[in-house]
Structures are given as structure tokens and as C-alpha cells.
Amino acid sequence: MPPTMKPTPSSSGLEARTRFRVQVKHAVAIGPGKADVLQSIAETGSIAEAGRRLGMSYQRVWSLVAAMNSDFIEPLVQTQRGGTAGGGAELTAVGTQALAIYRAIEREAERAVARRLPQLLALIRPDAGAAPE
Amino acid sequence: MPPTMKPTPSSSGLEARTRFRVQVKHAVAIGPGKADVLQSIAETGSIAEAGRRLGMSYQRVWSLVAAMNSDFIEPLVQTQRGGTAGGGAELTAVGTQALAIYRAIEREAERAVARRLPQLLALIRPDAGAAPE
């Protein structure tokens, strides 16, 4: 389970999940997927390892990194060419800052949702979502 | 633009959008799409008209309604068979309540996000998202 998918247990045994995205024009400048990519690169120091951890192909991780690097005022991820595994990757100062702000916004949105969520969950059947759509 | 997609103008001229979903197990019990379906049915009194307004097929609207009617403790939408256009549709008391709670949660999450969003937008280029991915 990726780090942004935080289950909120309710009294009825249901789990609820909240996600948010920041969209700029038609593109998602940053959302749960890109935030997880940044976090995994920060933790593993490698694009390939971040991909393995997130179940994404190297190409997919790379294309998300490239999009972020061009959409933000400065690159968020810095890569080093060469070395045995093709070099490492790390967050730049702006990358670290963007991830921290994203997670802070996410936490505050989750807190806001959690306050009223029990009212909604009380209206949902405990066995909801069991049947295929 | 569906009602849940509220653009937040920023000082840099970017627009940002926030959405949230309540997931129960693997299914979205209610999210932006289903909330818009409920709201359109409440406003138009018709599944077909709600579909036209949202750019969804009748079948798609109907399948979302059927899922909500079975996932909640009581049906959210009541339909009347017969009549010239196949009968009307309206929200039940529980449907009205679920939509109101959903919108309230959404507003509070948006408010929470809006407070810190300028910090993130300040890191995004004004022309971000212009290039195709």
C-alpha cells in the first residue's frame, strides 16, 4: 500500500480513503503518485529502486520525474549518470520542499475529512463494495 | 466543468484543483462523480437529463445509481416507472443527507488545502502542464 493511502478505520469496520491532487490546467502537477515517486527516490536514492518499490516501470518513474522537473521552477530530482547501476538520484532542495508541503497539505485535508467522515460512513452498509461493479 | 471542479485562482495565474473520494474497501462508495450524479438528479428529476448534463450515458448514470443504492443503508435515488420519458427520479431523504454531508466534507477539505496551497503553487512554473505528457 503506497504511503498516501491511509485507511481510516470506522466504528462499523469499514475503511475509508482520501486522496487529493493539485491539478494545474489539465495536468496533475503533483498528486499521490508523483508524491510517492519523490518520497521513494528520497528514501532509496535510485529511480530503479523507487520503481520497484512502487510497482512502476523505470520508464514510468522517469517520465513522472521529467514532468515534475519541467513543471516546477527548478528540477525536483537530480540524477547522476554513470556508476554500476546507472548512477543515483536524489531530491534537490526544491524537491524536498515540494514533497514536505505536499504531505503537509495532505495531512490537513485528511484531518478535515476525518472530522465529518463518520457521518457519511454511518450511511454506508458494512458490506458495501463487496460486489463487483 | 462539473460542480466539484472548483478552480482556485492563484497569484501566478495558475489554477489548482482538488478532489477527494471516500473509498470503502476497493470501491469508491462516493466520490466526485457519484456526488455529481446525485446533485444532477436532485436538480433535474431525471436520470436521462442528469446524464446529458454530465456527459454520461444513461447506462453509466444508472449503474452509478444502482451501486449507491446497494452500498448505502437505504437507496439514495428513487425512480418512478412509466410516464412519457420513462418516469422521473429523485433523491430519497437518505440521498439528500448523503449528498449534503459529502459536499460539506468536500468544502472543508478544500478549505484546508487552500490555506497552504499558495506555498506549493509558488514552486510551480506558470506555464506548467502546457506540454503534452
mmCIF file of C-alpha atoms in Angstrom:
data_model
loop_
_atom_site.group_PDB
_atom_site.id
_atom_site.type_symbol
_atom_site.label_atom_id
_atom_site.label_comp_id
_atom_site.label_asym_id
_atom_site.label_seq_id
_atom_site.Cartn_x
_atom_site.Cartn_y
_atom_site.Cartn_z
ATOM 1 C CA MET A 1 0.000 0.000 0.000
ATOM 2 C CA PRO A 2 1.528 3.339 -1.009
ATOM 3 C CA PRO A 3 2.164 5.787 1.836
ATOM 4 C CA THR A 4 -0.645 8.170 0.842
ATOM 5 C CA MET A 5 -3.339 5.516 1.175
ATOM 6 C CA LYS A 6 -4.065 5.817 4.842
ATOM 7 C CA PRO A 7 -7.009 3.697 5.900
ATOM 8 C CA THR A 8 -9.269 5.358 8.450
ATOM 9 C CA PRO A 9 -10.925 2.618 10.482
ATOM 10 C CA SER A 10 -14.513 3.432 11.367
ATOM 11 C CA SER A 11 -16.729 2.081 14.108
ATOM 12 C CA SER A 12 -18.550 -0.100 11.591
ATOM 13 C CA GLY A 13 -15.378 -1.799 10.393
ATOM 14 C CA LEU A 14 -15.365 -0.010 7.035
ATOM 15 C CA GLU A 15 -12.212 1.581 5.766
ATOM 16 C CA ALA A 16 -12.242 4.935 4.055
ATOM 17 C CA ARG A 17 -9.531 6.518 2.000
ATOM 18 C CA THR A 18 -8.968 10.056 0.942
ATOM 19 C CA ARG A 19 -6.660 11.316 -1.765
ATOM 20 C CA PHE A 20 -6.043 14.702 -3.248
ATOM 21 C CA ARG A 21 -4.369 16.075 -6.319
ATOM 22 C CA VAL A 22 -3.170 19.501 -7.300
ATOM 23 C CA GLN A 23 -4.074 19.998 -10.927
ATOM 24 C CA VAL A 24 -2.654 22.822 -12.963
ATOM 25 C CA LYS A 25 -4.519 23.355 -16.200
ATOM 26 C CA HIS A 26 -5.182 19.834 -17.447
ATOM 27 C CA ALA A 27 -2.135 18.169 -15.946
ATOM 28 C CA VAL A 28 -1.609 16.911 -12.426
ATOM 29 C CA ALA A 29 1.417 18.945 -11.336
ATOM 30 C CA ILE A 30 1.582 16.863 -8.186
ATOM 31 C CA GLY A 31 -0.696 14.201 -6.741
ATOM 32 C CA PRO A 32 -0.409 10.970 -4.769
ATOM 33 C CA GLY A 33 1.554 9.141 -7.488
ATOM 34 C CA LYS A 34 4.152 11.855 -8.032
ATOM 35 C CA ALA A 35 4.492 12.491 -4.289
ATOM 36 C CA ASP A 36 5.156 8.766 -3.756
ATOM 37 C CA VAL A 37 7.790 8.884 -6.503
ATOM 38 C CA LEU A 38 9.562 11.789 -4.800
ATOM 39 C CA GLN A 39 9.408 10.076 -1.426
ATOM 40 C CA SER A 40 10.712 6.763 -2.767
ATOM 41 C CA ILE A 41 13.594 8.460 -4.559
ATOM 42 C CA ALA A 42 14.460 10.336 -1.354
ATOM 43 C CA GLU A 43 14.416 7.063 0.592
ATOM 44 C CA THR A 44 16.161 4.790 -1.904
ATOM 45 C CA GLY A 45 18.452 7.187 -3.803
ATOM 46 C CA SER A 46 17.555 5.417 -7.035
ATOM 47 C CA ILE A 47 14.970 5.739 -9.802
ATOM 48 C CA ALA A 48 15.054 1.997 -10.481
ATOM 49 C CA GLU A 49 14.616 1.114 -6.805
ATOM 50 C CA ALA A 50 11.804 3.668 -6.438
ATOM 51 C CA GLY A 51 10.081 1.988 -9.388
ATOM 52 C CA ARG A 52 10.428 -1.485 -7.850
ATOM 53 C CA ARG A 53 9.047 -0.256 -4.554
ATOM 54 C CA LEU A 54 6.046 1.408 -6.212
ATOM 55 C CA GLY A 55 5.427 -1.332 -8.766
ATOM 56 C CA MET A 56 6.115 1.085 -11.640
ATOM 57 C CA SER A 57 8.398 0.579 -14.617
ATOM 58 C CA TYR A 58 11.625 2.554 -14.773
ATOM 59 C CA GLN A 59 10.200 4.380 -17.808
ATOM 60 C CA ARG A 60 7.065 5.363 -15.902
ATOM 61 C CA VAL A 61 9.029 6.736 -12.927
ATOM 62 C CA TRP A 62 11.363 8.544 -15.280
ATOM 63 C CA SER A 63 8.508 10.175 -17.197
ATOM 64 C CA LEU A 64 6.896 11.392 -13.944
ATOM 65 C CA VAL A 65 10.245 12.787 -12.792
ATOM 66 C CA ALA A 66 10.775 14.503 -16.158
ATOM 67 C CA ALA A 67 7.312 16.079 -15.973
ATOM 68 C CA MET A 68 7.944 17.380 -12.445
ATOM 69 C CA ASN A 69 11.399 18.624 -13.354
ATOM 70 C CA SER A 70 9.923 20.703 -16.156
ATOM 71 C CA ASP A 71 6.728 21.827 -14.355
ATOM 72 C CA PHE A 72 8.443 23.202 -11.252
ATOM 73 C CA ILE A 73 10.561 26.334 -11.084
ATOM 74 C CA GLU A 74 13.648 24.165 -10.571
ATOM 75 C CA PRO A 75 14.195 20.423 -11.048
ATOM 76 C CA LEU A 76 12.889 18.372 -8.109
ATOM 77 C CA VAL A 77 15.124 15.374 -8.793
ATOM 78 C CA GLN A 78 18.802 15.352 -9.649
ATOM 79 C CA THR A 79 20.326 12.286 -11.306
ATOM 80 C CA GLN A 80 23.927 11.238 -11.592
ATOM 81 C CA ARG A 81 24.946 9.434 -14.739
ATOM 82 C CA GLY A 82 27.446 6.586 -14.721
ATOM 83 C CA GLY A 83 28.284 4.105 -11.960
ATOM 84 C CA THR A 84 27.302 0.461 -11.792
ATOM 85 C CA ALA A 85 23.542 0.919 -11.670
ATOM 86 C CA GLY A 86 23.425 3.926 -13.979
ATOM 87 C CA GLY A 87 24.009 6.422 -11.174
ATOM 88 C CA GLY A 88 21.840 7.518 -8.307
ATOM 89 C CA ALA A 89 19.034 10.011 -7.930
ATOM 90 C CA GLU A 90 18.218 12.415 -5.140
ATOM 91 C CA LEU A 91 15.827 15.227 -4.369
ATOM 92 C CA THR A 92 17.036 18.769 -4.826
ATOM 93 C CA ALA A 93 16.332 21.373 -2.127
ATOM 94 C CA VAL A 94 13.207 22.412 -4.036
ATOM 95 C CA GLY A 95 12.212 18.752 -4.393
ATOM 96 C CA THR A 96 12.478 18.212 -0.645
ATOM 97 C CA GLN A 97 10.477 21.377 -0.054
ATOM 98 C CA ALA A 98 7.737 20.448 -2.564
ATOM 99 C CA LEU A 99 7.337 16.982 -1.013
ATOM 100 C CA ALA A 100 7.153 18.398 2.512
ATOM 101 C CA ILE A 101 4.497 20.945 1.558
ATOM 102 C CA TYR A 102 2.513 18.303 -0.346
ATOM 103 C CA ARG A 103 2.495 15.946 2.655
ATOM 104 C CA ALA A 104 1.526 18.791 4.997
ATOM 105 C CA ILE A 105 -1.431 19.728 2.778
ATOM 106 C CA GLU A 106 -2.416 16.081 2.542
ATOM 107 C CA ARG A 107 -2.356 15.660 6.327
ATOM 108 C CA GLU A 108 -4.500 18.737 6.837
ATOM 109 C CA ALA A 109 -7.026 17.675 4.208
ATOM 110 C CA GLU A 110 -7.204 14.210 5.769
ATOM 111 C CA ARG A 111 -7.776 15.718 9.180
ATOM 112 C CA ALA A 112 -10.570 17.908 7.804
ATOM 113 C CA VAL A 113 -12.214 14.914 6.111
ATOM 114 C CA ALA A 114 -11.813 12.672 9.158
ATOM 115 C CA ARG A 115 -13.790 15.047 11.358
ATOM 116 C CA ARG A 116 -17.027 14.598 9.438
ATOM 117 C CA LEU A 117 -16.418 11.230 7.779
ATOM 118 C CA PRO A 118 -18.204 9.190 10.476
ATOM 119 C CA GLN A 119 -21.464 10.944 9.495
ATOM 120 C CA LEU A 120 -21.079 9.638 5.955
ATOM 121 C CA LEU A 121 -19.827 6.185 6.931
ATOM 122 C CA ALA A 122 -22.855 5.758 9.176
ATOM 123 C CA LEU A 123 -24.957 5.815 5.996
ATOM 124 C CA ILE A 124 -22.882 3.159 4.197
ATOM 125 C CA ARG A 125 -23.562 -0.561 4.610
ATOM 126 C CA PRO A 126 -20.780 -2.517 6.334
ATOM 127 C CA ASP A 127 -20.642 -4.910 3.360
ATOM 128 C CA ALA A 128 -20.573 -2.152 0.731
ATOM 129 C CA GLY A 129 -18.218 -2.592 -2.194
ATOM 130 C CA ALA A 130 -18.204 -6.379 -1.788
ATOM 131 C CA ALA A 131 -19.997 -6.958 -5.094
ATOM 132 C CA PRO A 132 -18.143 -6.350 -8.359
ATOM 133 C CA GLU A 133 -19.408 -3.237 -10.155
ATOM 134 C CA MET B 1 -16.994 21.733 -15.839
ATOM 135 C CA PRO B 2 -18.619 19.543 -13.204
ATOM 136 C CA PRO B 3 -19.576 21.315 -9.975
ATOM 137 C CA THR B 4 -16.870 19.653 -7.866
ATOM 138 C CA MET B 5 -14.046 21.004 -10.011
ATOM 139 C CA LYS B 6 -13.578 24.361 -8.385
ATOM 140 C CA PRO B 7 -10.644 26.251 -9.790
ATOM 141 C CA THR B 8 -8.628 28.140 -7.202
ATOM 142 C CA PRO B 9 -7.003 31.103 -8.922
ATOM 143 C CA SER B 10 -3.547 31.815 -7.599
ATOM 144 C CA SER B 11 -1.438 34.918 -7.735
ATOM 145 C CA SER B 12 0.661 33.426 -10.529
ATOM 146 C CA GLY B 13 -2.342 32.799 -12.778
ATOM 147 C CA LEU B 14 -2.233 29.009 -12.312
ATOM 148 C CA GLU B 15 -5.376 27.122 -11.499
ATOM 149 C CA ALA B 16 -5.359 24.340 -8.966
ATOM 150 C CA ARG B 17 -7.998 21.718 -8.395
ATOM 151 C CA THR B 18 -8.643 19.447 -5.510
ATOM 152 C CA ARG B 19 -10.810 16.375 -5.433
ATOM 153 C CA PHE B 20 -11.481 13.772 -2.830
ATOM 154 C CA ARG B 21 -13.047 10.351 -2.750
ATOM 155 C CA VAL B 22 -14.339 8.174 0.023
ATOM 156 C CA GLN B 23 -13.261 4.646 -0.753
ATOM 157 C CA VAL B 24 -14.679 1.672 1.045
ATOM 158 C CA LYS B 25 -12.662 -1.444 0.505
ATOM 159 C CA HIS B 26 -11.747 -1.325 -3.183
ATOM 160 C CA ALA B 27 -14.814 0.542 -4.385
ATOM 161 C CA VAL B 28 -15.497 4.256 -4.341
ATOM 162 C CA ALA B 29 -18.667 4.411 -2.243
ATOM 163 C CA ILE B 30 -18.912 8.086 -3.050
ATOM 164 C CA GLY B 31 -16.627 10.480 -4.877
ATOM 165 C CA PRO B 32 -16.883 13.470 -7.207
ATOM 166 C CA GLY B 33 -18.614 11.523 -9.997
ATOM 167 C CA LYS B 34 -21.278 9.938 -7.824
ATOM 168 C CA ALA B 35 -21.873 13.184 -5.917
ATOM 169 C CA ASP B 36 -22.409 15.000 -9.222
ATOM 170 C CA VAL B 37 -24.874 12.288 -10.270
ATOM 171 C CA LEU B 38 -26.849 12.754 -7.049
ATOM 172 C CA GLN B 39 -26.829 16.527 -7.424
ATOM 173 C CA SER B 40 -27.906 16.429 -11.077
ATOM 174 C CA ILE B 41 -30.749 14.035 -10.310
ATOM 175 C CA ALA B 42 -31.880 16.310 -7.470
ATOM 176 C CA GLU B 43 -31.816 19.306 -9.812
ATOM 177 C CA THR B 44 -33.314 17.734 -12.939
ATOM 178 C CA GLY B 45 -35.575 14.998 -11.539
ATOM 179 C CA SER B 46 -34.423 12.673 -14.300
ATOM 180 C CA ILE B 47 -31.683 10.089 -14.827
ATOM 181 C CA ALA B 48 -31.575 10.808 -18.571
ATOM 182 C CA GLU B 49 -31.326 14.576 -18.034
ATOM 183 C CA ALA B 50 -28.639 14.107 -15.354
ATOM 184 C CA GLY B 51 -26.675 12.023 -17.874
ATOM 185 C CA ARG B 52 -26.959 14.703 -20.571
ATOM 186 C CA ARG B 53 -25.838 17.373 -18.146
ATOM 187 C CA LEU B 54 -22.811 15.348 -17.020
ATOM 188 C CA GLY B 55 -21.932 13.995 -20.462
ATOM 189 C CA MET B 56 -22.554 10.423 -19.278
ATOM 190 C CA SER B 57 -24.631 7.725 -20.944
ATOM 191 C CA TYR B 58 -27.938 6.743 -19.362
ATOM 192 C CA GLN B 59 -26.423 3.323 -18.676
ATOM 193 C CA ARG B 60 -23.445 4.837 -16.867
ATOM 194 C CA VAL B 61 -25.623 7.040 -14.655
ATOM 195 C CA TRP B 62 -27.895 4.116 -13.958
ATOM 196 C CA SER B 63 -25.004 1.853 -12.957
ATOM 197 C CA LEU B 64 -23.636 4.503 -10.544
ATOM 198 C CA VAL B 65 -27.108 4.930 -9.047
ATOM 199 C CA ALA B 66 -27.528 1.157 -8.696
ATOM 200 C CA ALA B 67 -24.143 0.886 -6.943
ATOM 201 C CA MET B 68 -25.031 3.679 -4.497
ATOM 202 C CA ASN B 69 -28.497 2.253 -3.880
ATOM 203 C CA SER B 70 -26.945 -1.047 -2.866
ATOM 204 C CA ASP B 71 -23.927 0.336 -0.969
ATOM 205 C CA PHE B 72 -25.870 2.661 1.326
ATOM 206 C CA ILE B 73 -28.135 1.597 4.177
ATOM 207 C CA GLU B 74 -31.151 2.756 2.129
ATOM 208 C CA PRO B 75 -31.492 3.642 -1.553
ATOM 209 C CA LEU B 76 -30.268 7.179 -2.325
ATOM 210 C CA VAL B 77 -32.331 7.538 -5.503
ATOM 211 C CA GLN B 78 -35.944 6.608 -6.055
ATOM 212 C CA THR B 79 -37.217 6.111 -9.598
ATOM 213 C CA GLN B 80 -40.768 6.071 -10.919
ATOM 214 C CA ARG B 81 -41.504 3.759 -13.801
ATOM 215 C CA GLY B 82 -43.862 4.699 -16.613
ATOM 216 C CA GLY B 83 -44.756 8.147 -17.934
ATOM 217 C CA THR B 84 -43.651 9.671 -21.228
ATOM 218 C CA ALA B 85 -39.910 9.743 -20.546
ATOM 219 C CA GLY B 86 -39.781 6.519 -18.569
ATOM 220 C CA GLY B 87 -40.633 8.191 -15.259
ATOM 221 C CA GLY B 88 -38.713 10.562 -13.057
ATOM 222 C CA ALA B 89 -36.044 10.125 -10.426
ATOM 223 C CA GLU B 90 -35.498 11.876 -7.128
ATOM 224 C CA LEU B 91 -33.283 11.673 -4.087
ATOM 225 C CA THR B 92 -34.622 9.917 -1.019
ATOM 226 C CA ALA B 93 -34.179 11.512 2.400
ATOM 227 C CA VAL B 94 -31.009 9.475 2.900
ATOM 228 C CA GLY B 95 -29.818 10.514 -0.590
ATOM 229 C CA THR B 96 -30.287 14.182 0.250
ATOM 230 C CA GLN B 97 -28.467 13.669 3.537
ATOM 231 C CA ALA B 98 -25.546 11.777 1.931
ATOM 232 C CA LEU B 99 -25.077 14.481 -0.708
ATOM 233 C CA ALA B 100 -25.168 17.267 1.892
ATOM 234 C CA ILE B 101 -22.577 15.541 4.090
ATOM 235 C CA TYR B 102 -20.368 14.810 1.066
ATOM 236 C CA ARG B 103 -20.422 18.458 -0.048
ATOM 237 C CA ALA B 104 -19.701 19.633 3.494
ATOM 238 C CA ILE B 105 -16.673 17.332 3.758
ATOM 239 C CA GLU B 106 -15.531 18.489 0.330
ATOM 240 C CA ARG B 107 -15.781 22.160 1.299
ATOM 241 C CA GLU B 108 -13.805 21.588 4.486
ATOM 242 C CA ALA B 109 -11.089 19.622 2.690
ATOM 243 C CA GLU B 110 -10.867 22.349 0.041
ATOM 244 C CA ARG B 111 -10.554 24.999 2.708
ATOM 245 C CA ALA B 112 -7.764 23.029 4.402
ATOM 246 C CA VAL B 113 -5.923 22.614 1.101
ATOM 247 C CA ALA B 114 -6.423 26.256 0.095
ATOM 248 C CA ARG B 115 -4.671 27.521 3.212
ATOM 249 C CA ARG B 116 -1.302 26.037 2.280
ATOM 250 C CA LEU B 117 -1.693 25.687 -1.480
ATOM 251 C CA PRO B 118 -0.008 29.017 -2.301
ATOM 252 C CA GLN B 119 3.241 27.616 -0.844
ATOM 253 C CA LEU B 120 3.121 24.770 -3.358
ATOM 254 C CA LEU B 121 1.945 26.872 -6.294
ATOM 255 C CA ALA B 122 4.832 29.262 -5.710
ATOM 256 C CA LEU B 123 7.130 26.360 -6.684
ATOM 257 C CA ILE B 124 5.268 25.562 -9.931
ATOM 258 C CA ARG B 125 6.054 27.331 -13.210
ATOM 259 C CA PRO B 126 3.234 29.496 -14.587
ATOM 260 C CA ASP B 127 3.376 27.590 -17.903
ATOM 261 C CA ALA B 128 3.368 24.141 -16.280
ATOM 262 C CA GLY B 129 1.226 21.486 -17.889
ATOM 263 C CA ALA B 130 1.309 23.249 -21.256
ATOM 264 C CA ALA B 131 3.296 20.487 -22.942
ATOM 265 C CA PRO B 132 1.595 17.165 -23.698
ATOM 266 C CA GLU B 133 2.882 14.385 -21.446
#
